[in-house]
Short mmCIF file of C-alpha atoms and ligand atoms in Angstrom, two decimals:
data_model
loop_
_atom_site.label_atom_id
_atom_site.label_comp_id
_atom_site.label_asym_id
_atom_site.label_seq_id
_atom_site.Cartn_x
_atom_site.Cartn_y
_atom_site.Cartn_z
CA MET Y 14 0.00 0.00 0.00
CA LYS Y 15 1.21 3.51 -0.84
CA LYS Y 16 2.52 5.35 2.21
CA LYS Y 17 0.57 8.41 3.41
CA ARG Y 18 2.39 11.73 3.33
CA ALA Y 19 2.10 14.19 6.21
CA LEU Y 20 3.33 17.77 6.15
CA ILE Y 21 4.03 19.28 9.60
CA PHE Y 22 4.44 23.03 10.13
CA GLY Y 23 6.21 23.54 13.48
CA VAL Y 24 8.13 20.24 13.33
CA THR Y 25 10.94 21.56 15.56
CA GLY Y 26 8.56 22.32 18.46
CA GLN Y 27 7.45 20.07 21.32
CA ASP Y 28 4.34 18.72 19.58
CA GLY Y 29 6.04 18.56 16.17
CA ALA Y 30 8.67 16.19 17.56
CA TYR Y 31 6.13 13.86 19.23
CA LEU Y 32 3.79 13.94 16.22
CA SER Y 33 6.63 13.13 13.81
CA LYS Y 34 7.54 10.01 15.78
CA PHE Y 35 3.89 9.01 16.10
CA LEU Y 36 3.28 9.28 12.34
CA LEU Y 37 6.54 7.54 11.41
CA ASN Y 38 5.46 4.63 13.63
CA LYS Y 39 2.20 4.60 11.67
CA ASN Y 40 4.27 4.20 8.49
CA TYR Y 41 3.81 7.73 7.12
CA ILE Y 42 6.39 9.71 5.20
CA VAL Y 43 6.81 12.85 7.28
CA PHE Y 44 7.81 16.19 5.75
CA GLY Y 45 8.66 18.71 8.45
CA VAL Y 46 8.88 22.44 7.89
CA LYS Y 47 11.60 24.24 9.82
CA ARG Y 48 12.49 27.89 9.66
CA ARG Y 49 15.90 29.37 9.31
CA SER Y 50 17.57 30.20 12.63
CA SER Y 51 21.01 31.50 13.54
CA ILE Y 52 21.74 28.41 15.63
CA ILE Y 53 20.59 24.85 15.04
CA ASN Y 54 16.95 24.42 16.10
CA THR Y 55 16.46 20.71 15.43
CA GLN Y 56 17.49 19.34 18.87
CA ARG Y 57 14.05 17.82 19.49
CA ILE Y 58 14.10 15.85 16.24
CA ASP Y 59 17.77 14.97 15.91
CA ASP Y 60 17.13 11.51 17.37
CA ILE Y 61 14.60 10.86 14.59
CA TYR Y 62 17.21 11.77 11.99
CA GLU Y 63 19.71 9.48 13.61
CA ASP Y 64 17.29 6.55 13.82
CA ILE Y 65 17.96 4.21 10.92
CA ASN Y 66 14.32 3.02 10.91
CA TYR Y 67 12.95 6.53 10.47
CA LYS Y 68 15.64 8.25 8.46
CA SER Y 69 14.48 7.61 4.90
CA ASN Y 70 10.87 8.59 5.73
CA PHE Y 71 11.67 11.86 7.48
CA VAL Y 72 12.37 14.92 5.35
CA LEU Y 73 13.05 18.46 6.55
CA LEU Y 74 12.31 21.47 4.37
CA TYR Y 75 12.66 25.21 4.91
CA GLY Y 76 9.58 27.41 5.13
CA ASP Y 77 7.92 30.07 7.23
CA LEU Y 78 4.29 30.82 8.04
CA THR Y 79 4.89 34.52 7.32
CA ASP Y 80 5.88 33.68 3.73
CA ALA Y 81 2.90 32.71 1.55
CA SER Y 82 4.97 31.63 -1.44
CA SER Y 83 7.06 29.22 0.64
CA ILE Y 84 3.86 27.62 1.96
CA LEU Y 85 2.37 27.26 -1.51
CA ASN Y 86 5.57 25.80 -2.96
CA LEU Y 87 5.96 23.34 -0.08
CA ILE Y 88 2.42 22.00 -0.38
CA LYS Y 89 2.78 21.73 -4.16
CA LYS Y 90 6.11 19.89 -3.85
CA VAL Y 91 5.09 17.51 -1.04
CA ASN Y 92 1.52 16.81 -2.22
CA PRO Y 93 0.50 15.71 1.29
CA ASN Y 94 -2.52 13.67 2.38
CA GLU Y 95 -2.53 15.44 5.73
CA ILE Y 96 -1.28 18.85 6.87
CA TYR Y 97 -0.73 19.61 10.57
CA ASN Y 98 -0.37 23.29 11.45
CA LEU Y 99 1.50 23.29 14.75
CA ALA Y 100 3.63 26.34 13.96
CA ALA Y 101 3.05 29.38 16.15
CA GLN Y 102 4.54 32.12 18.27
CA SER Y 103 3.19 30.03 21.11
CA HIS Y 104 4.20 32.01 24.22
CA VAL Y 105 1.28 33.95 25.73
CA LYS Y 106 3.37 36.49 27.66
CA VAL Y 107 5.61 37.13 24.64
CA SER Y 108 2.52 37.77 22.50
CA PHE Y 109 1.95 40.97 24.55
CA GLU Y 110 5.45 42.11 23.52
CA VAL Y 111 5.17 41.08 19.84
CA PRO Y 112 1.42 41.26 19.13
CA GLU Y 113 1.60 42.01 15.41
CA TYR Y 114 4.06 39.21 14.72
CA SER Y 115 2.00 36.78 16.83
CA ALA Y 116 -1.12 37.68 14.84
CA ASP Y 117 0.78 37.33 11.57
CA VAL Y 118 2.19 33.86 12.29
CA ASN Y 119 -0.71 32.38 14.26
CA GLY Y 120 -3.66 34.01 12.53
CA LEU Y 121 -2.64 34.90 8.99
CA GLY Y 122 -0.22 31.95 8.83
CA THR Y 123 -3.18 29.59 9.17
CA LEU Y 124 -5.07 31.48 6.48
CA ARG Y 125 -2.04 31.25 4.18
CA ILE Y 126 -2.04 27.45 4.46
CA LEU Y 127 -5.78 27.25 3.79
CA GLU Y 128 -5.47 29.61 0.80
CA ALA Y 129 -2.60 27.51 -0.59
CA ILE Y 130 -4.80 24.39 -0.33
CA ARG Y 131 -7.50 26.22 -2.26
CA SER Y 132 -5.16 27.71 -4.88
CA LEU Y 133 -3.77 24.25 -5.61
CA ASN Y 134 -7.29 22.77 -5.90
CA LEU Y 135 -6.55 20.32 -3.08
CA GLU Y 136 -9.82 21.00 -1.19
CA LYS Y 137 -11.01 17.41 -1.61
CA LYS Y 138 -7.58 15.78 -1.42
CA VAL Y 139 -5.87 17.08 1.69
CA LYS Y 140 -6.90 16.97 5.34
CA PHE Y 141 -5.95 19.86 7.62
CA TYR Y 142 -5.38 20.02 11.40
CA GLN Y 143 -5.25 23.38 13.19
CA ALA Y 144 -3.59 23.62 16.62
CA GLY Y 145 -6.22 25.50 18.61
CA THR Y 146 -5.96 26.22 22.30
CA SER Y 147 -7.80 26.53 25.61
CA GLU Y 148 -6.31 30.03 25.76
CA MET Y 149 -9.21 30.99 23.44
CA PHE Y 150 -11.58 30.51 26.42
CA GLY Y 151 -9.65 33.23 28.27
CA LYS Y 152 -11.75 34.86 30.99
CA THR Y 153 -14.31 32.09 30.90
CA LYS Y 154 -17.08 31.86 33.47
CA SER Y 155 -17.75 28.15 32.80
CA LYS Y 156 -16.79 25.56 35.38
CA PHE Y 157 -15.74 23.20 32.57
CA GLN Y 158 -14.94 24.25 29.02
CA ASN Y 159 -16.19 22.20 26.08
CA GLU Y 160 -16.87 22.76 22.36
CA LYS Y 161 -19.91 24.92 23.20
CA THR Y 162 -18.17 27.25 25.66
CA PRO Y 163 -17.90 30.80 24.23
CA PHE Y 164 -14.41 32.17 23.51
CA HIS Y 165 -13.26 35.20 25.49
CA PRO Y 166 -9.54 35.58 24.68
CA VAL Y 167 -7.46 37.95 26.81
CA SER Y 168 -4.08 37.96 25.05
CA PRO Y 169 -2.86 38.76 21.52
CA TYR Y 170 -1.99 35.04 21.35
CA GLY Y 171 -5.55 34.02 22.31
CA VAL Y 172 -7.07 36.47 19.84
CA SER Y 173 -4.79 35.30 17.00
CA LYS Y 174 -5.75 31.68 17.71
CA CYS Y 175 -9.46 32.61 17.61
CA PHE Y 176 -8.91 34.01 14.11
CA ALA Y 177 -7.17 30.76 13.13
CA HIS Y 178 -10.04 28.74 14.63
CA TRP Y 179 -12.78 30.62 12.80
CA ILE Y 180 -10.96 30.81 9.47
CA THR Y 181 -10.40 27.04 9.61
CA LYS Y 182 -14.11 26.50 10.23
CA ASN Y 183 -14.95 29.04 7.52
CA TYR Y 184 -12.86 27.23 4.88
CA ARG Y 185 -14.38 23.91 5.94
CA ASP Y 186 -17.91 25.26 5.54
CA ALA Y 187 -17.31 27.41 2.46
CA TYR Y 188 -15.04 25.13 0.40
CA GLY Y 189 -15.61 21.66 1.85
CA ILE Y 190 -12.03 21.25 3.07
CA TYR Y 191 -11.59 18.43 5.60
CA ALA Y 192 -10.33 20.81 8.31
CA CYS Y 193 -10.39 20.23 12.08
CA ASN Y 194 -9.69 22.47 15.06
CA GLY Y 195 -8.19 20.73 18.06
CA ILE Y 196 -8.88 22.89 21.13
CA LEU Y 197 -6.07 21.55 23.26
CA PHE Y 198 -5.50 22.38 26.91
CA ASN Y 199 -1.94 22.77 28.23
CA HIS Y 200 0.27 19.80 27.48
CA GLU Y 201 3.81 19.37 28.65
CA SER Y 202 6.70 16.92 28.45
CA PRO Y 203 10.42 16.65 29.10
CA ILE Y 204 10.99 18.51 25.80
CA ARG Y 205 8.67 21.41 26.69
CA GLY Y 206 10.16 24.86 25.94
CA GLU Y 207 12.18 26.16 28.87
CA THR Y 208 10.18 29.38 29.32
CA PHE Y 209 6.85 27.60 29.95
CA VAL Y 210 6.07 27.32 33.62
CA THR Y 211 6.17 23.52 34.13
CA LYS Y 212 9.58 23.08 32.52
CA LYS Y 213 10.89 26.19 34.25
CA ILE Y 214 9.78 24.85 37.67
CA ILE Y 215 11.18 21.34 37.17
CA GLN Y 216 14.44 22.59 35.71
CA GLY Y 217 14.83 25.20 38.47
CA LEU Y 218 14.02 22.89 41.40
CA VAL Y 219 16.25 20.06 40.16
CA ARG Y 220 19.13 22.49 39.68
CA ILE Y 221 18.54 23.99 43.16
CA LYS Y 222 18.56 20.50 44.68
CA GLN Y 223 21.84 19.76 42.88
CA GLY Y 224 23.39 23.04 44.03
CA LEU Y 225 23.62 24.35 40.44
CA GLN Y 226 21.15 27.24 40.93
CA LYS Y 227 20.22 29.37 43.96
CA LYS Y 228 16.72 30.67 43.20
CA LEU Y 229 13.72 30.25 40.95
CA PHE Y 230 11.74 33.37 39.98
CA LEU Y 231 8.07 32.98 39.07
CA GLY Y 232 4.97 35.09 38.36
CA ASN Y 233 1.33 34.35 39.20
CA LEU Y 234 1.15 31.28 41.45
CA TYR Y 235 -2.65 31.11 41.56
CA SER Y 236 -3.80 30.62 37.96
CA LYS Y 237 -5.18 27.14 37.35
CA ARG Y 238 -4.27 24.91 34.45
CA ASP Y 239 -5.43 21.56 33.06
CA TRP Y 240 -2.10 19.88 32.27
CA GLY Y 241 -1.72 16.73 30.15
CA HIS Y 242 1.16 14.93 28.43
CA ALA Y 243 2.09 16.02 24.87
CA ARG Y 244 2.56 12.40 23.77
CA ASP Y 245 -1.11 11.67 24.51
CA TYR Y 246 -2.24 14.82 22.74
CA VAL Y 247 -0.51 14.30 19.37
CA GLU Y 248 -2.33 10.98 19.00
CA VAL Y 249 -5.66 12.80 19.06
CA MET Y 250 -4.55 15.25 16.36
CA TRP Y 251 -4.13 12.27 14.05
CA LYS Y 252 -7.42 10.71 15.22
CA MET Y 253 -9.30 13.89 14.26
CA LEU Y 254 -8.11 13.47 10.69
CA GLN Y 255 -9.23 9.81 10.46
CA GLN Y 256 -12.98 10.39 10.93
CA ASN Y 257 -15.73 10.33 8.29
CA LYS Y 258 -16.34 14.04 8.65
CA PRO Y 259 -14.27 16.93 9.99
CA ASP Y 260 -15.12 18.49 13.34
CA ASP Y 261 -13.66 20.44 16.27
CA PHE Y 262 -12.77 18.82 19.61
CA VAL Y 263 -11.79 19.94 23.10
CA ILE Y 264 -8.88 17.91 24.49
CA GLY Y 265 -7.79 17.88 28.13
CA THR Y 266 -7.66 15.85 31.32
CA GLY Y 267 -10.63 17.41 33.16
CA LYS Y 268 -8.43 18.14 36.18
CA THR Y 269 -7.05 21.50 37.23
CA PHE Y 270 -4.24 22.63 39.54
CA THR Y 271 -2.65 25.95 40.51
CA ILE Y 272 0.96 26.75 39.66
CA LYS Y 273 1.65 26.53 43.41
CA ASP Y 274 0.16 23.00 43.48
CA PHE Y 275 2.56 22.09 40.67
CA VAL Y 276 5.53 23.53 42.59
CA ASN Y 277 4.51 21.66 45.76
CA LYS Y 278 4.12 18.35 43.94
CA ALA Y 279 7.46 18.75 42.13
CA ALA Y 280 9.34 19.88 45.26
CA LYS Y 281 8.06 16.86 47.19
CA LYS Y 282 9.19 14.45 44.48
CA ILE Y 283 12.63 16.13 44.29
CA LYS Y 284 12.81 15.88 48.11
CA LEU Y 285 13.01 19.61 48.67
CA ASP Y 286 11.14 20.44 51.86
CA ILE Y 287 9.64 23.89 51.35
CA ARG Y 288 7.58 26.35 53.40
CA TRP Y 289 5.64 29.26 51.84
CA THR Y 290 5.60 32.69 53.43
CA GLY Y 291 4.44 36.22 52.43
CA LYS Y 292 1.64 37.39 50.17
CA GLY Y 293 1.24 38.63 46.57
CA ILE Y 294 4.48 39.63 44.88
CA LYS Y 295 6.27 39.10 48.24
CA GLU Y 296 5.28 35.43 48.44
CA LYS Y 297 8.30 33.13 48.62
CA ALA Y 298 9.30 29.56 49.38
CA ILE Y 299 11.99 28.67 51.88
CA ASN Y 300 14.05 25.48 51.86
CA ILE Y 301 13.37 24.14 55.37
CA GLU Y 302 16.64 22.22 55.44
CA ASN Y 303 18.96 25.25 55.14
CA LYS Y 304 16.47 28.14 55.70
CA LYS Y 305 17.38 29.67 52.31
CA ILE Y 306 14.80 31.39 50.09
CA ILE Y 307 14.61 29.34 46.90
CA ILE Y 308 11.48 30.72 45.15
CA GLU Y 309 10.52 34.37 44.74
CA CYS Y 310 7.93 36.20 42.63
CA ARG Y 311 8.89 38.81 40.07
CA ALA Y 312 6.57 41.34 38.37
CA ARG Y 313 8.13 40.66 34.96
CA TYR Y 314 6.57 37.18 34.86
CA PHE Y 315 3.01 38.47 35.37
CA ARG Y 316 0.87 39.19 32.31
CA PRO Y 317 -1.15 42.39 31.64
CA LEU Y 318 -4.20 40.10 31.67
CA GLU Y 319 -4.36 36.55 32.97
CA VAL Y 320 -6.36 33.43 32.15
CA ASP Y 321 -7.23 32.46 35.72
CA TYR Y 322 -8.96 29.15 35.34
CA LEU Y 323 -8.96 26.33 32.77
CA LYS Y 324 -10.62 22.93 33.17
CA SER Y 325 -11.69 20.85 30.19
CA ASN Y 326 -14.67 18.67 29.48
CA ALA Y 327 -13.42 16.37 26.70
CA LEU Y 328 -16.46 14.09 26.67
CA ARG Y 329 -17.03 14.41 22.90
CA ALA Y 330 -13.45 13.34 22.14
CA LYS Y 331 -13.86 10.38 24.47
CA LYS Y 332 -17.14 9.35 22.85
CA ILE Y 333 -16.41 9.99 19.17
CA LEU Y 334 -12.63 9.65 18.91
CA LYS Y 335 -12.29 7.06 21.68
CA TRP Y 336 -9.46 9.16 23.05
CA PHE Y 337 -8.45 9.06 26.71
CA PRO Y 338 -5.43 10.73 28.33
CA LYS Y 339 -3.06 8.01 29.57
CA LYS Y 340 -0.74 10.07 31.78
CA SER Y 341 -1.69 11.80 35.03
CA LEU Y 342 -0.06 15.00 36.26
CA ASP Y 343 2.02 12.91 38.68
CA ASN Y 344 3.26 10.67 35.84
CA LEU Y 345 4.13 13.78 33.83
CA ILE Y 346 6.07 15.42 36.67
CA ASP Y 347 7.96 12.15 37.36
CA GLU Y 348 8.99 11.89 33.70
CA MET Y 349 10.07 15.52 33.54
CA ILE Y 350 12.16 15.18 36.72
CA GLU Y 351 13.79 11.98 35.49
CA HIS Y 352 14.73 13.64 32.21
CA GLU Y 353 16.18 16.67 34.02
CA LEU Y 354 18.27 14.49 36.34
CA GLU Y 355 19.64 12.50 33.38
CA ASN Y 356 20.43 15.70 31.50
CA ASN Y 357 22.32 17.28 34.40
CA ASN Y 358 24.35 14.11 34.95
CA ASP Y 359 25.66 14.07 31.35
P1 LIG F 266 6.38 25.18 20.43
O1 LIG F 266 7.20 24.16 21.13
O2 LIG F 266 6.56 26.62 20.76
O3 LIG F 266 6.63 25.00 18.85
C1 LIG F 266 6.21 25.95 17.93
C2 LIG F 266 6.75 25.60 16.56
O4 LIG F 266 6.37 26.62 15.62
C3 LIG F 266 8.29 25.53 16.49
O5 LIG F 266 8.65 24.50 15.61
C4 LIG F 266 8.68 26.88 15.91
O6 LIG F 266 9.91 26.89 15.25
C5 LIG F 266 7.54 27.02 14.89
N1 LIG F 266 7.37 28.39 14.41
C6 LIG F 266 7.29 29.53 15.11
N2 LIG F 266 7.15 30.59 14.28
C7 LIG F 266 7.14 30.10 13.01
C8 LIG F 266 7.04 30.67 11.74
N3 LIG F 266 6.95 32.00 11.56
N4 LIG F 266 7.06 29.84 10.64
C9 LIG F 266 7.19 28.51 10.79
N5 LIG F 266 7.32 27.90 12.00
C10 LIG F 266 7.28 28.69 13.09
O7 LIG F 266 4.83 24.86 20.59
P2 LIG F 266 4.12 23.48 21.00
O8 LIG F 266 3.97 23.45 22.47
O9 LIG F 266 4.76 22.36 20.29
O10 LIG F 266 2.65 23.73 20.42
C11 LIG F 266 2.33 23.37 19.09
C12 LIG F 266 1.12 24.17 18.64
O11 LIG F 266 0.02 23.90 19.51
C13 LIG F 266 1.30 25.67 18.67
O12 LIG F 266 0.56 26.21 17.61
C14 LIG F 266 0.68 26.10 20.00
O13 LIG F 266 0.22 27.43 19.91
C15 LIG F 266 -0.46 25.11 20.09
N6 LIG F 266 -0.89 24.74 21.44
C16 LIG F 266 0.02 24.31 22.36
C17 LIG F 266 -0.41 23.90 23.61
C18 LIG F 266 0.56 23.40 24.65
O14 LIG F 266 0.19 23.38 25.83
N7 LIG F 266 1.76 22.97 24.28
C19 LIG F 266 -1.78 23.92 23.92
C20 LIG F 266 -2.68 24.35 22.95
C21 LIG F 266 -2.22 24.74 21.71
P3 LIG F 266 11.29 27.15 16.09
O15 LIG F 266 11.64 25.81 16.70
O16 LIG F 266 12.22 27.57 15.02
O17 LIG F 266 11.00 28.18 17.11
N1 LIG F 267 5.70 31.06 31.47
C1 LIG F 267 5.58 31.36 32.78
N2 LIG F 267 6.70 31.69 33.48
N3 LIG F 267 4.36 31.29 33.35
C2 LIG F 267 4.27 31.56 34.67
C3 LIG F 267 5.38 31.89 35.45
C4 LIG F 267 6.65 31.98 34.82
O1 LIG F 267 7.66 32.29 35.42
N4 LIG F 267 4.96 32.06 36.72
C5 LIG F 267 3.66 31.85 36.75
N5 LIG F 267 3.22 31.55 35.50
C6 LIG F 267 1.82 31.27 35.12
C7 LIG F 267 1.31 32.08 33.93
O2 LIG F 267 0.94 33.39 34.34
C8 LIG F 267 0.14 31.23 33.50
O3 LIG F 267 -0.99 31.54 34.26
C9 LIG F 267 0.58 29.80 33.84
O4 LIG F 267 1.73 29.93 34.69
C10 LIG F 267 0.97 28.95 32.64
O5 LIG F 267 1.89 29.67 31.87
P1 LIG F 267 2.64 28.97 30.63
O6 LIG F 267 3.34 27.74 31.08
O7 LIG F 267 3.47 30.05 29.97
O8 LIG F 267 1.44 28.48 29.71
P2 LIG F 267 0.13 29.22 29.19
O9 LIG F 267 -1.04 28.56 29.86
O10 LIG F 267 0.24 30.69 29.28
O11 LIG F 267 0.14 28.85 27.64
C11 LIG F 267 0.43 27.51 27.22
O12 LIG F 267 -0.76 26.78 27.16
C12 LIG F 267 -1.71 27.25 26.18
C13 LIG F 267 -2.96 26.34 26.29
O13 LIG F 267 -3.82 26.83 27.27
C14 LIG F 267 1.14 27.61 25.87
O14 LIG F 267 1.61 26.33 25.51
C15 LIG F 267 0.19 28.08 24.78
O15 LIG F 267 0.84 27.97 23.51
C16 LIG F 267 -1.06 27.18 24.82
O16 LIG F 267 -1.96 27.58 23.82
#
């Protein structure tokens, strides 16, 4: 049987790396789009390149979501069965600093892919996945968020992703493209970017325990997030593209924890005995063993507006896609700690 061809925008990111491996194991030929950078940005996928079983089915190509002609040429050249748009300026806080660029990549970038599909008359041939986000729910008042919960984005990132969501739906309805929006809640892993809070906490606490770092500086400790494992979440991206008809799905664990809960869980596992003291920006954590302050809050890590509370209801995905998250938050933290310890012992 002829192998399916997948084109992944954002292949060098956390999800791109997990999805590439997932699709290669499903016998796809994977074409990954990377952008030019001044230093090598393929660390997360180097092991795929080096793996003799994957090598001949994994191809990297240059492109950029801000460059319409590169997108058109790539799709024409690859002639994919499935396109996964995982590329984004994905940092919420940074989107307040670079709002126009975030809108360009995340919003217009998605439109550029959809327009390329249309220009090449591939509407009935190619399936499209758009990486949507729980950040679109923003200042939600709902106890659980599902596919019917209204969007109320509160960051340039969230707004740009709403544009991407609606334009994907619009092209599905208007031109019959098999296009799906995954509305994914936070998902993490050992290869999570270092400026996202889970990775920053694990990396910081492990280094403090090993005497390699003195303090960890954080922002808002009281926002709540529904954290899953990236490996579980890439599977569902693929599942969305294997149905009889395209649709949008909320994906999450249905459990929510504060940032402080995450710190407490991680510290306990790393065997750092901590005690919290102070309030607001003055809140800090002290290492009980040596009485040293190891966590402090800094204004620069707070956002102009915050998404306070996220908790998914992924019932539709469970029913229709038969998708269930396999890893708990505890499993995730264990895996992230183990990876960090291995890394620091190299
Ligand atoms: P990530 O690690 O930040 O990866 C983002 C990817 O996009 C990287 O490969 C990056 O390339 C690429 N990229 C950025 N700007 C680009 C541009 N102008 N042209 C082409 N590629 C560009 O993000 P992730 O955590 O894997 O998330 C994947 C997608 O899911 C993103 O769209 C994100 O917004 C969305 N999402 C993530 C979560 C989550 O919790 N992880 C939840 C919901 C939705 P470089 O490596 O060169 O920077
Ligand atoms: N990054 C960061 N750094 N966040 C901090 C810090 C810190 O030092 N201290 C506290 N936080 C809080 C943030 O204010 C936010 O409420 C929460 O930790 C999570 O922040 P991030 O890990 O940066 O993730 P995010 O929820 O803003 O965005 C991630 O999840 C979205 C899905 O809801 C990203 O992956 C987005 O791309 C994704 O769409």
